[in-house]
GROMACS .gro file of C-alpha atoms in nm:
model
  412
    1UNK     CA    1   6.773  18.598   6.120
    2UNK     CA    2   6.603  18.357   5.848
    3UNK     CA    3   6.400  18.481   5.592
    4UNK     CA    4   6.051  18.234   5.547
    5UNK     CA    5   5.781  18.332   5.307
    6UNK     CA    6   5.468  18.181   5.237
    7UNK     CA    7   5.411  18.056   4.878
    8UNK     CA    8   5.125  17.966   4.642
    9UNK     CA    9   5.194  17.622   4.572
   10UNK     CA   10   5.092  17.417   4.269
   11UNK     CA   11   5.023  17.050   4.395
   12UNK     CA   12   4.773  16.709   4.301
   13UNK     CA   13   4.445  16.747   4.333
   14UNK     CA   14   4.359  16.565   4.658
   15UNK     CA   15   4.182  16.249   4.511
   16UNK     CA   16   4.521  16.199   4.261
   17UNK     CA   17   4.844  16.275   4.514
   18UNK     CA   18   4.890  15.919   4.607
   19UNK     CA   19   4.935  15.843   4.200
   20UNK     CA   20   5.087  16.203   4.162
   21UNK     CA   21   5.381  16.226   4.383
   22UNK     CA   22   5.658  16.012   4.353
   23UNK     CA   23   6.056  15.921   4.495
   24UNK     CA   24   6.311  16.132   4.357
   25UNK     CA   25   6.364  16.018   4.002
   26UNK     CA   26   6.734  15.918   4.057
   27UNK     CA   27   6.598  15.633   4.275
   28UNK     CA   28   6.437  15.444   4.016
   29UNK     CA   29   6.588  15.211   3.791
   30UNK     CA   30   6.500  15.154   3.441
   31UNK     CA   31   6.344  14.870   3.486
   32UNK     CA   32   6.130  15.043   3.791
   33UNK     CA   33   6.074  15.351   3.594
   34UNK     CA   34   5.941  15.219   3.299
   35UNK     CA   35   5.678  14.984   3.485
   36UNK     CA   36   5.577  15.331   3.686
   37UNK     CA   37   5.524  15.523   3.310
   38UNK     CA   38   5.317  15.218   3.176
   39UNK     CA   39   5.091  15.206   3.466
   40UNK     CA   40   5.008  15.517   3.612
   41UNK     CA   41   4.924  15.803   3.385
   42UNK     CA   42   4.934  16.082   3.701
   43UNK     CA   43   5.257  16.016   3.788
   44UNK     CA   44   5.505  16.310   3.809
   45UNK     CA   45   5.761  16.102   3.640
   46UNK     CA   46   5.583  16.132   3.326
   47UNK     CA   47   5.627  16.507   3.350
   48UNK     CA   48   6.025  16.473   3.391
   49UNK     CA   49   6.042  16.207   3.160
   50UNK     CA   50   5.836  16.395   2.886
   51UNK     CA   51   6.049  16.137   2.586
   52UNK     CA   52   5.804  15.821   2.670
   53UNK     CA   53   5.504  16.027   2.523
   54UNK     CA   54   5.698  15.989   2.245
   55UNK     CA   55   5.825  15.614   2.236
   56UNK     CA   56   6.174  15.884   2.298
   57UNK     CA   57   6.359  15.783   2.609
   58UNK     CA   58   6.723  15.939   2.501
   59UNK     CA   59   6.574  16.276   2.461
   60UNK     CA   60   6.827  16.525   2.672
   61UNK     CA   61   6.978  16.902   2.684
   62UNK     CA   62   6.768  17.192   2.681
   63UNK     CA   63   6.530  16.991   2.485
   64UNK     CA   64   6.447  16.780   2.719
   65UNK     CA   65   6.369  17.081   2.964
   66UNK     CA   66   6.132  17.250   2.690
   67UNK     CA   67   5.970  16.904   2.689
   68UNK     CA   68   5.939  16.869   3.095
   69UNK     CA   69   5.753  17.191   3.020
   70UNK     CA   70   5.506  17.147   2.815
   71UNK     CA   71   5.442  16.800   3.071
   72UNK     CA   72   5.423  17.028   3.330
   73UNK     CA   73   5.167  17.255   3.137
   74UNK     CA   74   4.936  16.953   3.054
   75UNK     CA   75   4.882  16.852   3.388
   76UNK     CA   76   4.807  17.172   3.482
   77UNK     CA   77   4.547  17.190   3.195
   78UNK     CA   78   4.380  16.874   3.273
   79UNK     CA   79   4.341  16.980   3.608
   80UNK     CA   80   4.607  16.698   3.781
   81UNK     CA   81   4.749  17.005   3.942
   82UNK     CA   82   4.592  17.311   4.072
   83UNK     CA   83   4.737  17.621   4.243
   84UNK     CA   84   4.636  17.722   4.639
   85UNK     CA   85   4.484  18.060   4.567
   86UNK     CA   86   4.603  18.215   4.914
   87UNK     CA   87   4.988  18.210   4.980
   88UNK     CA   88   5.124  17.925   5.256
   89UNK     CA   89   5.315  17.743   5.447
   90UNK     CA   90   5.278  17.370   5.434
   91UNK     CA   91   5.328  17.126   5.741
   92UNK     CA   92   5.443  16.737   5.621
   93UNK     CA   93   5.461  16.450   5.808
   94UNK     CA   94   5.650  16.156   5.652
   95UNK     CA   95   5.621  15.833   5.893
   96UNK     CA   96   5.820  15.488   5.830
   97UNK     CA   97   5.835  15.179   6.035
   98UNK     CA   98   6.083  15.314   6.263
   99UNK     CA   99   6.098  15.691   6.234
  100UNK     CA  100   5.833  16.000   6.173
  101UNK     CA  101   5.942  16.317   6.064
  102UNK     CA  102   5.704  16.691   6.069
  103UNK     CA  103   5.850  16.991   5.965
  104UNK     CA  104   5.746  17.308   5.721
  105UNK     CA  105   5.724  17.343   5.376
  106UNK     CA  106   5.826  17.712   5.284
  107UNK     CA  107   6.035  17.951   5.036
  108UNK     CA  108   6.343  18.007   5.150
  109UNK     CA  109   6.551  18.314   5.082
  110UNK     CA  110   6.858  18.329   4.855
  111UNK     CA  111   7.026  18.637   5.015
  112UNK     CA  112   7.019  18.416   5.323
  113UNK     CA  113   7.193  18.141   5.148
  114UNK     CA  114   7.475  18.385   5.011
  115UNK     CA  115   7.486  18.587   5.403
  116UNK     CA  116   7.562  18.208   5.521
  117UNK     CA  117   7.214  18.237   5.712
  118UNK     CA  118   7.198  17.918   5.531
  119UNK     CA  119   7.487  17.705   5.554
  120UNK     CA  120   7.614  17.470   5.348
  121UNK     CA  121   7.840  17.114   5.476
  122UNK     CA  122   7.914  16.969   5.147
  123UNK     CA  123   8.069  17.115   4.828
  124UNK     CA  124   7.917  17.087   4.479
  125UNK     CA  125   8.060  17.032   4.115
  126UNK     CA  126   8.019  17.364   3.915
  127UNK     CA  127   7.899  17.123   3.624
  128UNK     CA  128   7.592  17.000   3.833
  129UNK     CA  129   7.507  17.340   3.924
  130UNK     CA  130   7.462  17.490   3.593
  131UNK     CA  131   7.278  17.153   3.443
  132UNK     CA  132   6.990  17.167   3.718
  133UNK     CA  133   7.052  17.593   3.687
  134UNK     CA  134   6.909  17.549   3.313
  135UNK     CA  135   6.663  17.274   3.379
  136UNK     CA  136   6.494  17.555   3.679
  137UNK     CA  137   6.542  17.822   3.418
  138UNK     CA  138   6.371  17.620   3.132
  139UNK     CA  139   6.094  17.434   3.321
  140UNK     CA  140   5.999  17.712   3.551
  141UNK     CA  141   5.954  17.512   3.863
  142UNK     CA  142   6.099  17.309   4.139
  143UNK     CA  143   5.913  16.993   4.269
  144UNK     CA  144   6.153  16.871   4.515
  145UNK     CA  145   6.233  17.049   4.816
  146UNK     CA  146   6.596  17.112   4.996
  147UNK     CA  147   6.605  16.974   5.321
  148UNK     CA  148   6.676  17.240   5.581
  149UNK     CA  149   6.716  17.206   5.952
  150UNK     CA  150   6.685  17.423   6.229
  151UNK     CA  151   6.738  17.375   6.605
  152UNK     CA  152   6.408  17.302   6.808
  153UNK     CA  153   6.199  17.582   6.824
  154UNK     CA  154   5.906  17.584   7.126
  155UNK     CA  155   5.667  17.870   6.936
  156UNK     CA  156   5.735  17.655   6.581
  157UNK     CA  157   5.625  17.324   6.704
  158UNK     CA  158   5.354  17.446   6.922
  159UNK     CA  159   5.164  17.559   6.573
  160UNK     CA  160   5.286  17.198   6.433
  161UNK     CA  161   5.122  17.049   6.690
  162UNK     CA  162   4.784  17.247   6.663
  163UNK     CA  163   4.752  17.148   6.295
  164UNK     CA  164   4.789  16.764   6.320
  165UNK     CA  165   4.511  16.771   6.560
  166UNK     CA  166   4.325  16.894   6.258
  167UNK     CA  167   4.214  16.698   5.951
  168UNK     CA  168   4.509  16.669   5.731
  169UNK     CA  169   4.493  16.795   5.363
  170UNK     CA  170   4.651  16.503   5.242
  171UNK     CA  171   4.633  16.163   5.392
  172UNK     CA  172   4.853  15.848   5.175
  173UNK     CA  173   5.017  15.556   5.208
  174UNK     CA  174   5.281  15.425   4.953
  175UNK     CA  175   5.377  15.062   4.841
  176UNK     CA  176   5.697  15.094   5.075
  177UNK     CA  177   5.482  15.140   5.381
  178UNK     CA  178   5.580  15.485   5.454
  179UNK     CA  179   5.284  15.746   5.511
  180UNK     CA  180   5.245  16.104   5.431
  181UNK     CA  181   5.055  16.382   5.564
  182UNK     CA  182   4.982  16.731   5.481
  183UNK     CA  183   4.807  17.014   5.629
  184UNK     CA  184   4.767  17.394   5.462
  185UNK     CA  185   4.857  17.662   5.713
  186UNK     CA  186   4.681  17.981   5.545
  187UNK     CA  187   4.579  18.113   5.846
  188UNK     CA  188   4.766  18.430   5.836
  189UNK     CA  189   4.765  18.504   6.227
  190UNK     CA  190   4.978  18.096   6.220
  191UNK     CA  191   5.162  18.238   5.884
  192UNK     CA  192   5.335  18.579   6.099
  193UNK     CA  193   5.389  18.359   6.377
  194UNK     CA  194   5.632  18.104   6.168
  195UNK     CA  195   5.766  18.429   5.978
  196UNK     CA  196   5.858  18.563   6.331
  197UNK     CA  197   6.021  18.222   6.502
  198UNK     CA  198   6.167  18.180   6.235
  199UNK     CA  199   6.345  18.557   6.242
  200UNK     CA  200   6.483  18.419   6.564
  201UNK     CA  201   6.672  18.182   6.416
  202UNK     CA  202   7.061  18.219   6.327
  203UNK     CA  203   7.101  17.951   6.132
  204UNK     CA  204   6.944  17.717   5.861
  205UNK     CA  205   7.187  17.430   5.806
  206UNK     CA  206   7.138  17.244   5.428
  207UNK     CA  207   7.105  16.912   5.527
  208UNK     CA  208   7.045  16.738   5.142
  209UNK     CA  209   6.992  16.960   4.816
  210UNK     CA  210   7.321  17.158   4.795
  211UNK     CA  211   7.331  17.154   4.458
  212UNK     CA  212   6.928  17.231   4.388
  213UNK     CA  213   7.021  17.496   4.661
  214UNK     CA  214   7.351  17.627   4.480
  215UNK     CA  215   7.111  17.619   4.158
  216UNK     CA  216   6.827  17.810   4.245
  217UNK     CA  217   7.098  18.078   4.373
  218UNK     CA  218   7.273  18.073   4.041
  219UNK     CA  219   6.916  18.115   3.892
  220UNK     CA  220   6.783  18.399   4.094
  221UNK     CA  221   7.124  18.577   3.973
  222UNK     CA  222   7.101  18.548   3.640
  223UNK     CA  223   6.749  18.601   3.663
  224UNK     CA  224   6.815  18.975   3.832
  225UNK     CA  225   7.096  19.063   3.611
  226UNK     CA  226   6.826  19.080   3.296
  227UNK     CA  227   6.591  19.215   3.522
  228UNK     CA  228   6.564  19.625   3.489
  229UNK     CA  229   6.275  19.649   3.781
  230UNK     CA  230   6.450  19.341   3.967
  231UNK     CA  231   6.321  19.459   4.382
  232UNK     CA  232   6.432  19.117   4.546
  233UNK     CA  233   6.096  19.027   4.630
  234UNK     CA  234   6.035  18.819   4.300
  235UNK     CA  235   5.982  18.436   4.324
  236UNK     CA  236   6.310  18.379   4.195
  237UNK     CA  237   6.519  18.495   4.487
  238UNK     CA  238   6.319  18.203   4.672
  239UNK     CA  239   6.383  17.838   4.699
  240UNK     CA  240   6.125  17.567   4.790
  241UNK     CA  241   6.263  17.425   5.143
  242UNK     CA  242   6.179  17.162   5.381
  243UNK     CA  243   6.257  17.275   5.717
  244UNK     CA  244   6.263  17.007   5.970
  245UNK     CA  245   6.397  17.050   6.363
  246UNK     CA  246   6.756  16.893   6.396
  247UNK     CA  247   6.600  16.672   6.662
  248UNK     CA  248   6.458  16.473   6.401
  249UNK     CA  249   6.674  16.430   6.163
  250UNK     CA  250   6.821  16.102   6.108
  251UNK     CA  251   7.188  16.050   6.002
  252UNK     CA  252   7.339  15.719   5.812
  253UNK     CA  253   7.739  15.683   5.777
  254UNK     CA  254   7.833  15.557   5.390
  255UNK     CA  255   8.054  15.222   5.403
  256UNK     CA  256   8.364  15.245   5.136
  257UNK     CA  257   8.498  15.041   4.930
  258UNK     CA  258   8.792  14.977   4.709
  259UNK     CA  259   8.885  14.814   4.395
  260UNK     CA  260   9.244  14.790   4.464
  261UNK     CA  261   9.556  14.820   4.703
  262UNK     CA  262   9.734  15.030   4.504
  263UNK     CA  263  10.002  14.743   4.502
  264UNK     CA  264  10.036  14.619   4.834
  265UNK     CA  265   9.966  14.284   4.952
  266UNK     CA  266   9.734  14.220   5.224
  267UNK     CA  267   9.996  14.166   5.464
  268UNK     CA  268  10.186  14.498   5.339
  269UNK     CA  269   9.854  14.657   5.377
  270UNK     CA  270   9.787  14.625   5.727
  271UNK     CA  271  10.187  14.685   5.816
  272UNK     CA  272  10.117  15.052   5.685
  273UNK     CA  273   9.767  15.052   5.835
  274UNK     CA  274   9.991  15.004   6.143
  275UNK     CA  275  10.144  15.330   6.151
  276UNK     CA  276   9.806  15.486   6.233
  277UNK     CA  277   9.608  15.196   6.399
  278UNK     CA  278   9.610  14.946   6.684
  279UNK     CA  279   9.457  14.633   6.479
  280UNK     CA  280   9.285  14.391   6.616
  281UNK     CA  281   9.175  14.048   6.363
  282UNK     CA  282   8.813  13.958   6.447
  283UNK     CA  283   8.812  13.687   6.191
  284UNK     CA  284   8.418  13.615   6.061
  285UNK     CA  285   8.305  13.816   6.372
  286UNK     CA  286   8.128  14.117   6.209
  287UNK     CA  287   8.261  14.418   6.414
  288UNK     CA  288   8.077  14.775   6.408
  289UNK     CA  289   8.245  15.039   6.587
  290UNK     CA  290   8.098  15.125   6.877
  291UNK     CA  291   8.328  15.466   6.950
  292UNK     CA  292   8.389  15.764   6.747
  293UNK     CA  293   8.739  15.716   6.536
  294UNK     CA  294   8.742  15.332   6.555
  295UNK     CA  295   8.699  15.176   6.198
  296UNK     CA  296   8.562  14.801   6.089
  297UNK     CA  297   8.724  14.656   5.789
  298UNK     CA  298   8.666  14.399   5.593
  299UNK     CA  299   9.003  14.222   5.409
  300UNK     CA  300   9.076  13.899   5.243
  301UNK     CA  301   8.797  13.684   5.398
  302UNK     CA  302   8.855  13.843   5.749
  303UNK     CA  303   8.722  14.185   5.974
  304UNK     CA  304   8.930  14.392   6.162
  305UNK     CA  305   8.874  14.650   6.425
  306UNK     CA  306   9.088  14.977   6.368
  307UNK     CA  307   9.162  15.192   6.668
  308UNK     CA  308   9.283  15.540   6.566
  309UNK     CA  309   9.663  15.579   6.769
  310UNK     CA  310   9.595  15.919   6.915
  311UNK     CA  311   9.949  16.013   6.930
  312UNK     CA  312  10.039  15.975   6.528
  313UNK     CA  313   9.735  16.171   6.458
  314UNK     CA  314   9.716  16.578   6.521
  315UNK     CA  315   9.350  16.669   6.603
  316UNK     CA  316   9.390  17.050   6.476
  317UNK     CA  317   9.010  17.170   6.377
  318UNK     CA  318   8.634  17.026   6.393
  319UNK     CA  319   8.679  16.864   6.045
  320UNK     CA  320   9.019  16.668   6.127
  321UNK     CA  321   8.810  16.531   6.427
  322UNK     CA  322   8.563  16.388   6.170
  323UNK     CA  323   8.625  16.030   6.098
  324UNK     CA  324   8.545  16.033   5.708
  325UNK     CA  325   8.831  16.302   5.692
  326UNK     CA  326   9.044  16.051   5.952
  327UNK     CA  327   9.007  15.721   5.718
  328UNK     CA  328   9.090  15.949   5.382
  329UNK     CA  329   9.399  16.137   5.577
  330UNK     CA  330   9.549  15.827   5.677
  331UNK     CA  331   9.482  15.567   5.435
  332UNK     CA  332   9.278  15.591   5.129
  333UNK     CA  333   9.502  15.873   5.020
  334UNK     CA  334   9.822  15.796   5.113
  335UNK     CA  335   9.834  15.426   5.150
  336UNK     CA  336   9.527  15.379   4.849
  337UNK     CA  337   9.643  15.655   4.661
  338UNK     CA  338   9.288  15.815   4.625
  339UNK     CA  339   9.333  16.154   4.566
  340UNK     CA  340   8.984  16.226   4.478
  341UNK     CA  341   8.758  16.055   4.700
  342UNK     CA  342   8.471  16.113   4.387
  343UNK     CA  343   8.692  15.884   4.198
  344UNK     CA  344   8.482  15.652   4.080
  345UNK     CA  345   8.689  15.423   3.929
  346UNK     CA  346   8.832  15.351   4.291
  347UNK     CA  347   8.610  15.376   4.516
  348UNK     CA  348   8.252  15.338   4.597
  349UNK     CA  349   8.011  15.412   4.844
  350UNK     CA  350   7.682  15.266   4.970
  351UNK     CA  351   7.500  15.390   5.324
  352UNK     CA  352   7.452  15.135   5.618
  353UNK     CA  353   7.111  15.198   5.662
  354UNK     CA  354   7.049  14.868   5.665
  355UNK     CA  355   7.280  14.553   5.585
  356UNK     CA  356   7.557  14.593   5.806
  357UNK     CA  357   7.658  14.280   5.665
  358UNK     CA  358   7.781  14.475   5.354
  359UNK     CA  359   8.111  14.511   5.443
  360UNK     CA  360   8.160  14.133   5.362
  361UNK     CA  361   7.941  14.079   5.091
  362UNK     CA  362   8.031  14.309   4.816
  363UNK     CA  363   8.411  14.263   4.931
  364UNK     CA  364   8.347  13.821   4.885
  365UNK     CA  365   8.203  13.917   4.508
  366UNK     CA  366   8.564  13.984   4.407
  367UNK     CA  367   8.479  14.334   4.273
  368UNK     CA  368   8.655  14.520   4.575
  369UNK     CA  369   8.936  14.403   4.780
  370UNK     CA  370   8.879  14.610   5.130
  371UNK     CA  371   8.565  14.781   5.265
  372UNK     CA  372   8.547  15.026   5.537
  373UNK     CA  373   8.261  15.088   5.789
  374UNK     CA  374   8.249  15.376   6.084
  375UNK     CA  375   7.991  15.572   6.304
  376UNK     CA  376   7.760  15.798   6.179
  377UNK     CA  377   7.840  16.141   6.179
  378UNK     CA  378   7.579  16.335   6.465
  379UNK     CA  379   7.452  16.681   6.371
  380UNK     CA  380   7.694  16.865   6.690
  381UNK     CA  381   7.989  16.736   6.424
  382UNK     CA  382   7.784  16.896   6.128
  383UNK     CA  383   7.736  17.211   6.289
  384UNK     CA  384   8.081  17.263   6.441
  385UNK     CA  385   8.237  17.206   6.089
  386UNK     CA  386   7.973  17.442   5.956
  387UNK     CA  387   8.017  17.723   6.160
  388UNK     CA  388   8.404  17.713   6.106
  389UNK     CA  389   8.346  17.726   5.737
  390UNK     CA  390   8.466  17.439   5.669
  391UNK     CA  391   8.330  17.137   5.420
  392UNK     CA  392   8.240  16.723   5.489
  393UNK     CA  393   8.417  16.465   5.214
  394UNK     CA  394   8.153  16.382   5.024
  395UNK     CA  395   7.951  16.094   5.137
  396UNK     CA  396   8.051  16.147   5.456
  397UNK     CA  397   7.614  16.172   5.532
  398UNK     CA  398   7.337  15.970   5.402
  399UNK     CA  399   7.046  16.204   5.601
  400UNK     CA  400   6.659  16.122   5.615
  401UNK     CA  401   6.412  16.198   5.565
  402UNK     CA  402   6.443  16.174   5.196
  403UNK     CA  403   6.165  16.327   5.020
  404UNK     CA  404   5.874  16.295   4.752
  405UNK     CA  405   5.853  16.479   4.402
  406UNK     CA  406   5.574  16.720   4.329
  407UNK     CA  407   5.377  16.717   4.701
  408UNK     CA  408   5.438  17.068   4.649
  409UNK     CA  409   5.536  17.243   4.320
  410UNK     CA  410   5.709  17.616   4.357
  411UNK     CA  411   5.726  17.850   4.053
  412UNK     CA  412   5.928  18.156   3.985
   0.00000   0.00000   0.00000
C-alpha cells in the first residue's frame, strides 16, 4: 500500500516559470552556468548558487546552505515564488522530440521507503547522503523531485487524462525544445481518488534520486529524534516525488570505458576475453548488440562483437542475468582488475542516448584503450532484481525523464 499526500507547494509565479525553473544544476558547466547567472535574474540557480551575489563563487559547507537560504527567502519576498494556499497534487507533462512523459507530483512517505514500499535498485555513498542530509536540513526545502514509478494504473490515468483536457497551469517551452506542462489538481473529490489508487499499489520503484531519497529519510530521522510531540504526520516524514507509470519511462544503457589493460597486450586481451566469449572482429563496422548478453567493443582501431559462452557462465539469480553485472564478473574485474567499478581513475562512463558512435571516438583520442557498449537494461530486469533485494552496478541506468529544478518547491 503507498502512502501519497497532497502538499502545499511553493512554485514561480506563472508569468516567471519559464525564467524560474531550470536543469538540475549538475548539468551545467561553468561556462553555461555563469552565462545563466548574468542573464536571468529569476533563475533558481541564483538561489543555489547564493556566492555570485557576492562576486563569491567558492563559497561551500554549511555556509553555503545558510546562504541558499536566505536566496530562497528573497524570492519568496519579492514575490518570484508564492505558496498554493490549498494542499495538492500536481500533474506534469514533459514532451521532447521523440518522447512525452505525464505523471504526478506528490509527497511521498518515508515509512514507505524504510517498509521497502519504496524500493530502491542502486546503492548510495554514506558521504553523499549526509552532504545533501545537511543541505535539506539547512535550506528547508527540496526543489527537485525523485523520480518514482509505478505500474499502469486505469483509475490514475483516467484523472490524468481529464486534467490535460483542461487549461494547463503552466504552459513553456525551453531553448532545448522540450515543453512542459502543469495542471493543479485541488479538487479534493480527484485528490481521495489518487490517495486511494494509489493505496492499491504494492510497490513504488526509485527510478533516479536515491540519494535525495536516502537523504530526506536520514532527515525526517533526525528530525523526529529532537522532536518531543513528533506524530509522523509532519512534513518531514515526506519527500517531494515524481511518480510516473513504468510504461513511460525511458531507459539508456551507459557505454564504459577504460584507461588501461592492466598489462596485457591487445592480443593477450582478447585470448582471456576468450574464456568467456565467442569473438567475432567486425573491423570499422560499428556493431550494437542486438540480443541481451552480447557486448560491442571497441579495441585498437577495430569493433568486436562479444557473445556471452553460456556454458562458462552460471546464471544463479536476476542480477547475474544482468549484463552490467556479466561484463564486470568476467572482465573488468578480473581481466581489468577493476575492483570498484566507481573507480574513477579507471574507468568512465557516458550513456548512449545518442552517439552510438562513441565507442570509437573517445577510444581514437588515445585517452582510453577499450570501450564497451550493451543493451539497455528494461524495467522487468529492474523489478526482478528489486524484489529479490538485490542492487544494479552503478551506471548500469541512465533513465528519463530527467527533471527541472524548482517547478515545484516542498518544505518541511
Amino acid at each position: 500500500m503507498a502512502i501519497v499526500k497532497p502538499f502545499k507547494a511553493v512554485r514561480a509565479t506563472r508569468d516567471k516559470v519559464a525564467m524560474v525553473s531550470s536543469k538540475s544544476y549538475e548539468i551545467y558547466t561553468p561556462e553555461m552556468l555563469n552565462s545563466k547567472l548574468a542573464f536571468n535574474p529569476y533563475t533558481f540557480l541564483h538561489v543555489i548558487n547564493p556566492g555570485y551575489k557576492y562576486h563569491k563563487q567558492d563559497v561551500s559547507g554549511e555556509l553555503r546552505f545558510k546562504l541558499v537560504h536566505n536566496r530562497y527567502l528573497e524570492f519568496k519576498e519579492d514575490e518570484i515564488f508564492t505558496q498554493d494556499k490549498n494542499p495538492g497534487f500536481y500533474i506534469y507533462k514533459k514532451t521532447t522530440a521523440s518522447k512525452s512523459f505525464c505523471g504526478i507530483i506528490s509527497a511521498t512517505s518515508v515509512e514507505d521507503y524504510h517498509n521497502n514500499v519504496i524500493k530502491k535498485h542502486e546503492g548510495t555513498l554514506k558521504e553523499r547522503e549526509l552532504l545533501f542530509e545537511n543541505y535539506l536540513k539547512n535550506t528547508g526545502f527540496n526543489a527537485e523531485p525523485v523520480l518514482l514509478t509505478y505500474p499502469d494504473n486505469s483509475v490514475i490515468e483516467s484523472i490524468i487524462k481529464k486534467y490535460k483536457q483542461e487549461r494547463s497551469e503552466y504552459e513553456f517551452s525551453t531553448t532545448d525544445k522540450e515543453s512542459h506542462k502543469l495542471w493543479v489538481v485541488d479538487d479534493p473529490n480527484d485528490i481521495e481518488q489518487i490517495i486511494k489508487a494509489f493505496k492499491e499499489i504494492d510497490t513504488l520503484y526509485i527510478a533516479d534520486g536515491h540519494h535525495r531519497s536516502t537523504s530526506s529519510c536520514l532527515l525526517a530521522q533526525n528530525l523526529a529524534k529532537d522532536n518531543p510531540n513528533h506524530t509522523g504526520k509532519e512534513d518531514y516524514n515526506f519527500f517531494m516525488s515524481y511518480l510516473l507509470p513504468e510504461s513511460q519511462l525511458q531507459i539508456y544503457e551507459f557505454n564504459r570505458f577504460i584507461k588501461d589493460l592492466n598489462g596485457l597486450t591487445p592480443h593477450e586481451f582478447l585470448i582471456e576475453l576468450d574464456t568467456f566469449f565467442r569473438i567475432e572482429n567486425k573491423g570499422q563496422e560499428l556493431y550494437k548488440p542486438k540480443e541481451k548478453h552480447h557486448f560491442s567493443m571497441y579495441l585498437n582501431g577495430e569493433f568486436y562483437a562479444l557473445y556471452l559462452r553460456k556454458s562458462a557462465y552460471n546464471f544463479t539469480d536476476s542480477l547475474s542475468k544482468l549484463d552490467a553485472q556479466i561484463l564486470f564478473s568476467t572482465v573488468l574485474k578480473p581481466i581489468l582488475g577493476i575492483d570498484d567499478i566507481r573507480n574513477a581513475s579507471k574507468i568512465m562512463y557516458s550513456q548512449d542516448k545518442s552517439d552510438s558512435l562513441e565507442l570509437k571516438t573517445k577510444v581514437d583520442t588515445g585517452n582510453f584503450k577499450v570501450s564497451f557498449g550493451m543493451l539497455p537494461t528494461n524495467i522487468i530486469e529492474l523489478k526482478e532484481i528489486v524484489d529479490a533485494d538485490l542492487l544494479m552496478p552503478p551506471k548500469t541506468t541512465y533513465i528519463e525523464p530527467k527533471l527541472r529544478s524548482a517547478l515545484t518547491i516542498y518544505e518541511f
